[in-house]
Short mmCIF file of C-alpha atoms in Angstrom, two decimals:
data_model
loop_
_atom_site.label_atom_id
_atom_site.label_comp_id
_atom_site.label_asym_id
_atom_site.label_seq_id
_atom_site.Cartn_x
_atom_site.Cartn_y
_atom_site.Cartn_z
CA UNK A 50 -60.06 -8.45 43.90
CA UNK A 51 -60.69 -9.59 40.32
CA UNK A 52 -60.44 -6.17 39.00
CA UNK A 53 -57.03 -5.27 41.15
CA UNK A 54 -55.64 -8.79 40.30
CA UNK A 55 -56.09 -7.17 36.29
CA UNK A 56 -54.90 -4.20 36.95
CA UNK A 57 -51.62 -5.49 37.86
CA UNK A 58 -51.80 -7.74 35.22
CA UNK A 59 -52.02 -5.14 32.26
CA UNK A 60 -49.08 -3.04 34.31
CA UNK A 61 -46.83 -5.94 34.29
CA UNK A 62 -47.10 -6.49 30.31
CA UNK A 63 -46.94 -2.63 29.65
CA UNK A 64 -43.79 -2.71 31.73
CA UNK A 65 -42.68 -5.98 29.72
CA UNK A 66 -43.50 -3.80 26.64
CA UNK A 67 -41.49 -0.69 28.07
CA UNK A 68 -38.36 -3.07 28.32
CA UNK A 69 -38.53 -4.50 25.01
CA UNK A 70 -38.97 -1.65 23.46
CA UNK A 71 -35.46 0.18 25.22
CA UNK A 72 -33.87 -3.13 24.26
CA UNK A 73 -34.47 -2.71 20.39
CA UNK A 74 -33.38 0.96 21.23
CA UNK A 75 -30.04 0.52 22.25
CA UNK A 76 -29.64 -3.23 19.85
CA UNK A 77 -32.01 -2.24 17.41
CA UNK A 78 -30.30 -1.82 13.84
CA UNK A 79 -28.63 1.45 12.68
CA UNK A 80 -26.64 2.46 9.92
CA UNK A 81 -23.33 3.03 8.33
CA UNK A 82 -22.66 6.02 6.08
CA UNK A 83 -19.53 6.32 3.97
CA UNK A 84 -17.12 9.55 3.71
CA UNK A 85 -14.15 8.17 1.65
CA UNK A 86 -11.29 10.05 -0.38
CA UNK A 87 -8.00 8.95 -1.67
CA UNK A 88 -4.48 10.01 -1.31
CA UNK A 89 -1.32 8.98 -3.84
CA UNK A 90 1.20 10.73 -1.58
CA UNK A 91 4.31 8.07 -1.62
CA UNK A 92 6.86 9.12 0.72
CA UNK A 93 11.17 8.81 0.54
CA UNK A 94 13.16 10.75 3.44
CA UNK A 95 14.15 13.25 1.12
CA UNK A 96 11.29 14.02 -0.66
CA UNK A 97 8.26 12.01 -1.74
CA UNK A 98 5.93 11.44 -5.22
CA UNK A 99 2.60 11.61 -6.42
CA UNK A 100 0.66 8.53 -7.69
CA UNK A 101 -2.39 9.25 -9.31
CA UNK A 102 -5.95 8.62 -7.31
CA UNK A 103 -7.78 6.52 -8.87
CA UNK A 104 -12.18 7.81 -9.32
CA UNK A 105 -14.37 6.34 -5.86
CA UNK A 106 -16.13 4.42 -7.94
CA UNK A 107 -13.00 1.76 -8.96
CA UNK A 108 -12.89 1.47 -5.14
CA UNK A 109 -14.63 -2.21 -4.27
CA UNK A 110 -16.56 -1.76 -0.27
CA UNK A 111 -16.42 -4.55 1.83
CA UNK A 112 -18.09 -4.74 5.50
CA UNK A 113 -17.58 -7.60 7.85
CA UNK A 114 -19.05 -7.95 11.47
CA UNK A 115 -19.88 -10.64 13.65
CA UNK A 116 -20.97 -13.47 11.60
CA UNK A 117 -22.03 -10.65 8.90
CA UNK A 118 -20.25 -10.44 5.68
CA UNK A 119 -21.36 -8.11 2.70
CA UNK A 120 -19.45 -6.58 -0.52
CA UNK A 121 -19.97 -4.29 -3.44
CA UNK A 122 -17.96 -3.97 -6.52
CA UNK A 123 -17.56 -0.06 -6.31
CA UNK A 124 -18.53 1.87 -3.68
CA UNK A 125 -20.54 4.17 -5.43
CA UNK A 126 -23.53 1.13 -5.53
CA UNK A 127 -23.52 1.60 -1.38
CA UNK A 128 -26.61 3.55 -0.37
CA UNK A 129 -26.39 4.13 3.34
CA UNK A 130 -30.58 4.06 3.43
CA UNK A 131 -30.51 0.75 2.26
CA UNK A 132 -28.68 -0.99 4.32
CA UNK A 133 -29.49 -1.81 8.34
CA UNK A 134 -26.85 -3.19 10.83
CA UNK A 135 -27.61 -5.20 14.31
CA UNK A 136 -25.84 -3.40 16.76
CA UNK A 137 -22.04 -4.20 17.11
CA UNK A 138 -18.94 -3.76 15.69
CA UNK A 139 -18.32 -3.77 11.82
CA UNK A 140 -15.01 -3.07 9.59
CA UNK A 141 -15.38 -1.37 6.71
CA UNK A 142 -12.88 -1.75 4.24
CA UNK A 143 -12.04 -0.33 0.63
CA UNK A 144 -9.59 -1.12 -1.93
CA UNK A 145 -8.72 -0.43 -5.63
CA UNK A 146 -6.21 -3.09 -6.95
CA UNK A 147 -4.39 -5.69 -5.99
CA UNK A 148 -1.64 -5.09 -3.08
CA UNK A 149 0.09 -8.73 -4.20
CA UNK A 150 0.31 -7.93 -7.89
CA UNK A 151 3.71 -6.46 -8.68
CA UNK A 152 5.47 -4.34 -12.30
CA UNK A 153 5.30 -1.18 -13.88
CA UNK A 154 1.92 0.73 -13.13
CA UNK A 155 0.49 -1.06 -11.03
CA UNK A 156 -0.44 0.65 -7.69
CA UNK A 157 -3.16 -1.04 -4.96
CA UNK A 158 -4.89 2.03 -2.42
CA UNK A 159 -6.68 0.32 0.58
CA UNK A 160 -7.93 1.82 3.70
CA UNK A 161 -9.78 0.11 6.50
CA UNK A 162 -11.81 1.31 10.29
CA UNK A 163 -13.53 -0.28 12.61
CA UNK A 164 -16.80 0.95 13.32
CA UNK A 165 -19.51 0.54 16.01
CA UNK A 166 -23.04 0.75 15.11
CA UNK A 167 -24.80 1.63 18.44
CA UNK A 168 -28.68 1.50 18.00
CA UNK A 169 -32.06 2.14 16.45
CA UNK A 170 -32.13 3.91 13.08
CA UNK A 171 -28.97 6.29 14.06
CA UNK A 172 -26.30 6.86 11.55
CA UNK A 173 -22.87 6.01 12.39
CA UNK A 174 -20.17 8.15 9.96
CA UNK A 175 -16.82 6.48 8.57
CA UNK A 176 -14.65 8.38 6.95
CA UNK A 177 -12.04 6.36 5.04
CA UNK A 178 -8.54 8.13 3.47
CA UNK A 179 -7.31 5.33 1.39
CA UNK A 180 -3.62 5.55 0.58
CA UNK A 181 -1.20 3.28 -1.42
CA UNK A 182 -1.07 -0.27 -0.04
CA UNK A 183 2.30 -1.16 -2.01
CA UNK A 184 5.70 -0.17 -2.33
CA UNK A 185 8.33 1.91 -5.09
CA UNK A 186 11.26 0.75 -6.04
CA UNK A 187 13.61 3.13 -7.76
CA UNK A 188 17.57 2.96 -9.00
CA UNK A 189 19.71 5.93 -10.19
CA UNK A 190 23.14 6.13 -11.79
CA UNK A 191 25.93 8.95 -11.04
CA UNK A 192 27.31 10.76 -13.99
CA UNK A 193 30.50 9.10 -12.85
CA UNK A 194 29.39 5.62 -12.44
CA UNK A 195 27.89 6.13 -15.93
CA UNK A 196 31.33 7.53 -17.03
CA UNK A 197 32.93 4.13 -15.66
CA UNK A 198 29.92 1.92 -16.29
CA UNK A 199 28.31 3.14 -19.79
CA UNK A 200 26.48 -0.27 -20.15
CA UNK A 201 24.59 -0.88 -16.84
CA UNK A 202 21.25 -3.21 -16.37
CA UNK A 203 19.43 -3.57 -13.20
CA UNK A 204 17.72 -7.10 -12.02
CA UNK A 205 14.59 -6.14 -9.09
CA UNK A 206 13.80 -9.58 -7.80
CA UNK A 207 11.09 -9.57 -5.35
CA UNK A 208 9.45 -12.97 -3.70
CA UNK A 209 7.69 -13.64 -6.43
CA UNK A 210 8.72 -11.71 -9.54
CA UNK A 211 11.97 -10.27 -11.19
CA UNK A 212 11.79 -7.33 -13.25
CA UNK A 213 14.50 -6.01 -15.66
CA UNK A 214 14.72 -1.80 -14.75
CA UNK A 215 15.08 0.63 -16.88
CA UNK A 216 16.31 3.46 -15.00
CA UNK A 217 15.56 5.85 -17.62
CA UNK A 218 11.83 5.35 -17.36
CA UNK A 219 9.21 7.42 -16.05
CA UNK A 220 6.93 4.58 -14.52
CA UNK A 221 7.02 3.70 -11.32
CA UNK A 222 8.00 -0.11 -10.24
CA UNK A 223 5.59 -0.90 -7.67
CA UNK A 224 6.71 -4.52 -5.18
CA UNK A 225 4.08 -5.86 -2.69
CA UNK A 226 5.12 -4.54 1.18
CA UNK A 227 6.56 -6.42 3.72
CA UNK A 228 9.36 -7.96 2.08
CA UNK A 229 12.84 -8.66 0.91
CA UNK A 230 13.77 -7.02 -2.74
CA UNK A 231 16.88 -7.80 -3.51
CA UNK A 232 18.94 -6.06 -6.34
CA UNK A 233 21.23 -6.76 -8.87
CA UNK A 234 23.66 -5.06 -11.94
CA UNK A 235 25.39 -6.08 -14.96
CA UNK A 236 27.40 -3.95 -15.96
CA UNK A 237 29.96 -3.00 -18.59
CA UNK A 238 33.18 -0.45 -17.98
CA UNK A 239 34.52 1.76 -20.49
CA UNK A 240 37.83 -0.76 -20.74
CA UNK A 241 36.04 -3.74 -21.70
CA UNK A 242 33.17 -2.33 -24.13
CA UNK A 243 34.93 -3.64 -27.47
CA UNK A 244 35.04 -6.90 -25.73
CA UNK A 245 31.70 -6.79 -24.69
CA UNK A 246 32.79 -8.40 -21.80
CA UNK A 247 30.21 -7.89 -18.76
CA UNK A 248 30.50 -8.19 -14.88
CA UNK A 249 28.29 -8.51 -12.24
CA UNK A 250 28.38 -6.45 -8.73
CA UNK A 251 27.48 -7.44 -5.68
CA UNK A 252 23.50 -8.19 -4.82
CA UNK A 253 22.47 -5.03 -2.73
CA UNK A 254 18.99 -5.96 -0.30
CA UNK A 255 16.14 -3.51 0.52
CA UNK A 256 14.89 -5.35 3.75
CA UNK A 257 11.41 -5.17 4.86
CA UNK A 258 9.80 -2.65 2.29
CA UNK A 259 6.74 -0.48 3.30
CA UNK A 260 3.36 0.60 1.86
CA UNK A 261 3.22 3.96 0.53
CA UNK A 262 7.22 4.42 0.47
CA UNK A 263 9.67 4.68 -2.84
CA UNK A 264 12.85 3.39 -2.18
CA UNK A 265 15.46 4.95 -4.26
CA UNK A 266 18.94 3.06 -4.79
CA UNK A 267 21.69 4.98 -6.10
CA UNK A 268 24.90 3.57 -7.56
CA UNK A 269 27.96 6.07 -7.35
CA UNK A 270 31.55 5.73 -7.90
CA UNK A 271 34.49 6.98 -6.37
CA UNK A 272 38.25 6.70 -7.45
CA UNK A 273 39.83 8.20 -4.61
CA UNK A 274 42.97 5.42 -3.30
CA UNK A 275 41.36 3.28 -6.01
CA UNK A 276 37.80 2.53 -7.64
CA UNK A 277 34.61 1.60 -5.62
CA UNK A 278 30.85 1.95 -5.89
CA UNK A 279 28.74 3.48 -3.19
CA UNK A 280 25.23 1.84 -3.15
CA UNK A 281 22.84 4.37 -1.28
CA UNK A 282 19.11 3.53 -0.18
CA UNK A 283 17.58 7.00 0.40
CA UNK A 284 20.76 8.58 1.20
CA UNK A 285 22.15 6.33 3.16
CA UNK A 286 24.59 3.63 2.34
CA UNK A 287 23.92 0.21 2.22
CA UNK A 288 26.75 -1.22 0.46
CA UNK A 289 30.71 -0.36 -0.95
CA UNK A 290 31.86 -2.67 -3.50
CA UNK A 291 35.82 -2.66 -4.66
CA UNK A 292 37.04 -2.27 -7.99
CA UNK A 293 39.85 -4.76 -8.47
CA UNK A 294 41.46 -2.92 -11.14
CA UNK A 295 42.61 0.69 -12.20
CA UNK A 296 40.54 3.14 -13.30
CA UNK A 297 40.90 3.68 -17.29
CA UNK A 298 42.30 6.98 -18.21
CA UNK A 299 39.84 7.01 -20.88
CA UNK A 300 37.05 6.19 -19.06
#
C-alpha cells in the first residue's frame, strides 16, 4: 500500500510540474523586435510635399505595458535579445521632435502600435512607419493682389505662438495639430504707398489643423463690379473681403 500510496504521490507532483511548466509557456516572457522607417510625405488636396526623414537613430523608443514603463534615447540602443516582456499587451512608441514646438523648421515624426507579447522566448515583430506628427501652414499672393497690394505682411497666430510669414521663403512653417490658426495681413495698395499708409483685412481661420497636412492660403483679387479679395484654403474659399474704394488706374 505504501509503495502505491508513493506512486501516486510522485504522479501528482510530475503532473503539478507538467502544469507549471505550460503556464510559463503561454505567460512566460517573450520579446519585442523593432522594424521602423520614416515617411516625410505631407499631404494638400492638390498636391502634397516632402519633409526630410530624419536618420533612426534621432528617433527616441518608448514601451509602456501594464505597470511596465521603459525608454531609450534613440532607437538604435534597443537590442531585441536584451530585453524580455511578461506576457501582455505593450505600446511601442517612437518619436523625433517635439509635436508642441512650433516655427520655421521644425517638424516632429511619431508613430505608435500596440503590441501583444504572447509567450516563452517567441519574438513578436512591430513594424513602425513614423510620419509627421505636426502641421504646414502656407500663404500665397496672386500676381494681381500683388499688383493692388505691393506691400503685404502676413501674421500666423497659433495658440501659443505668432509668427511673422514671409511668403517668399522656402521653409516650411510647421503649427502643432488640432487647433485653431488664425491669420492675418497688413497690407499696403498701390494708391497709398507714398503715404505709407497701411490697412488691415479681415482675420481668415484655418479650423482644426491636421498632422501631416500643409495648408495653403491664397489671397487673390478680383475687380470685376468693384474690388475684393478671395481668400482660398486649398482651393477652396474661405473668405471674400470688399474693397471700399476704386481700383487705381495705376495700380
Amino acid at each position: 500500500m505504501k509503495k502505491v500510496f508513493l506512486f501516486a504521490l510522485s504522479a501528482l507532483m510530475l503532473a503539478g510540474c507538467q502544469k507549471d511548466n505550460s503556464v510559463l509557456a503561454t505567460a512566460g516572457e517573450g520579446k519585442i523586435a523593432i522594424n521602423a522607417s520614416a515617411s516625410g510625405v505631407v499631404e494638400t488636396r492638390a498636391d502634397g510635399v516632402q519633409v526630410a526623414t530624419p536618420q533612426l537613430s534621432d528617433f527616441s523608443l518608448l514601451i509602456t505595458g501594464n505597470n511596465f514603463e521603459k525608454s531609450w534615447s534613440s532607437l538604435t540602443n534597443y537590442r531585441t535579445d536584451d530585453e524580455r516582456y511578461i506576457a501582455g499587451t505593450y505600446t511601442v512608441a517612437i518619436a523625433c521632435g517635439d509635436s508642441s514646438q512650433e516655427g520655421y523648421n521644425l517638424p516632429a515624426f511619431s508613430a505608435s502600435k500596440s503590441v501583444e507579447v504572447l509567450d516563452r522566448n517567441r519574438t513578436t515583430e512591430v513594424a513602425l512607419t513614423a510620419t509627421v506628427a505636426n502641421a504646414i501652414v502656407a500663404i500665397q499672393t496672386t500676381e494681381a493682389f500683388n499688383n493692388y497690394f505691393p506691400v503685404s505682411e502676413f501674421t500666423v497666430t497659433t495658440t501659443a505662438n505668432s509668427f511673422e510669414y514671409n511668403k517668399h521663403s522656402s521653409e516650411h512653417l510647421f503649427v502643432a495639430a488640432g487647433q485653431n490658426v488664425k491669420i492675418d495681413c497688413s497690407c499696403i495698395r498701390q494708391s497709398n504707398l507714398a503715404a505709407n499708409k497701411s490697412e488691415a483685412l479681415a482675420t481668415q481661420t484655418i479650423s482644426n489643423t491636421t498632422a501631416a497636412t500643409r495648408y495653403v492660403v491664397t489671397y487673390d483679387l478680383t475687380t470685376v463690379g468693384g474690388v475684393s479679395i478671395t481668400v482660398k484654403l486649398n482651393q477652396t474659399i474661405i473668405g471674400t473681403i470688399e474693397v471700399e474704394t476704386e481700383l487705381n488706374p495705376n495700380a
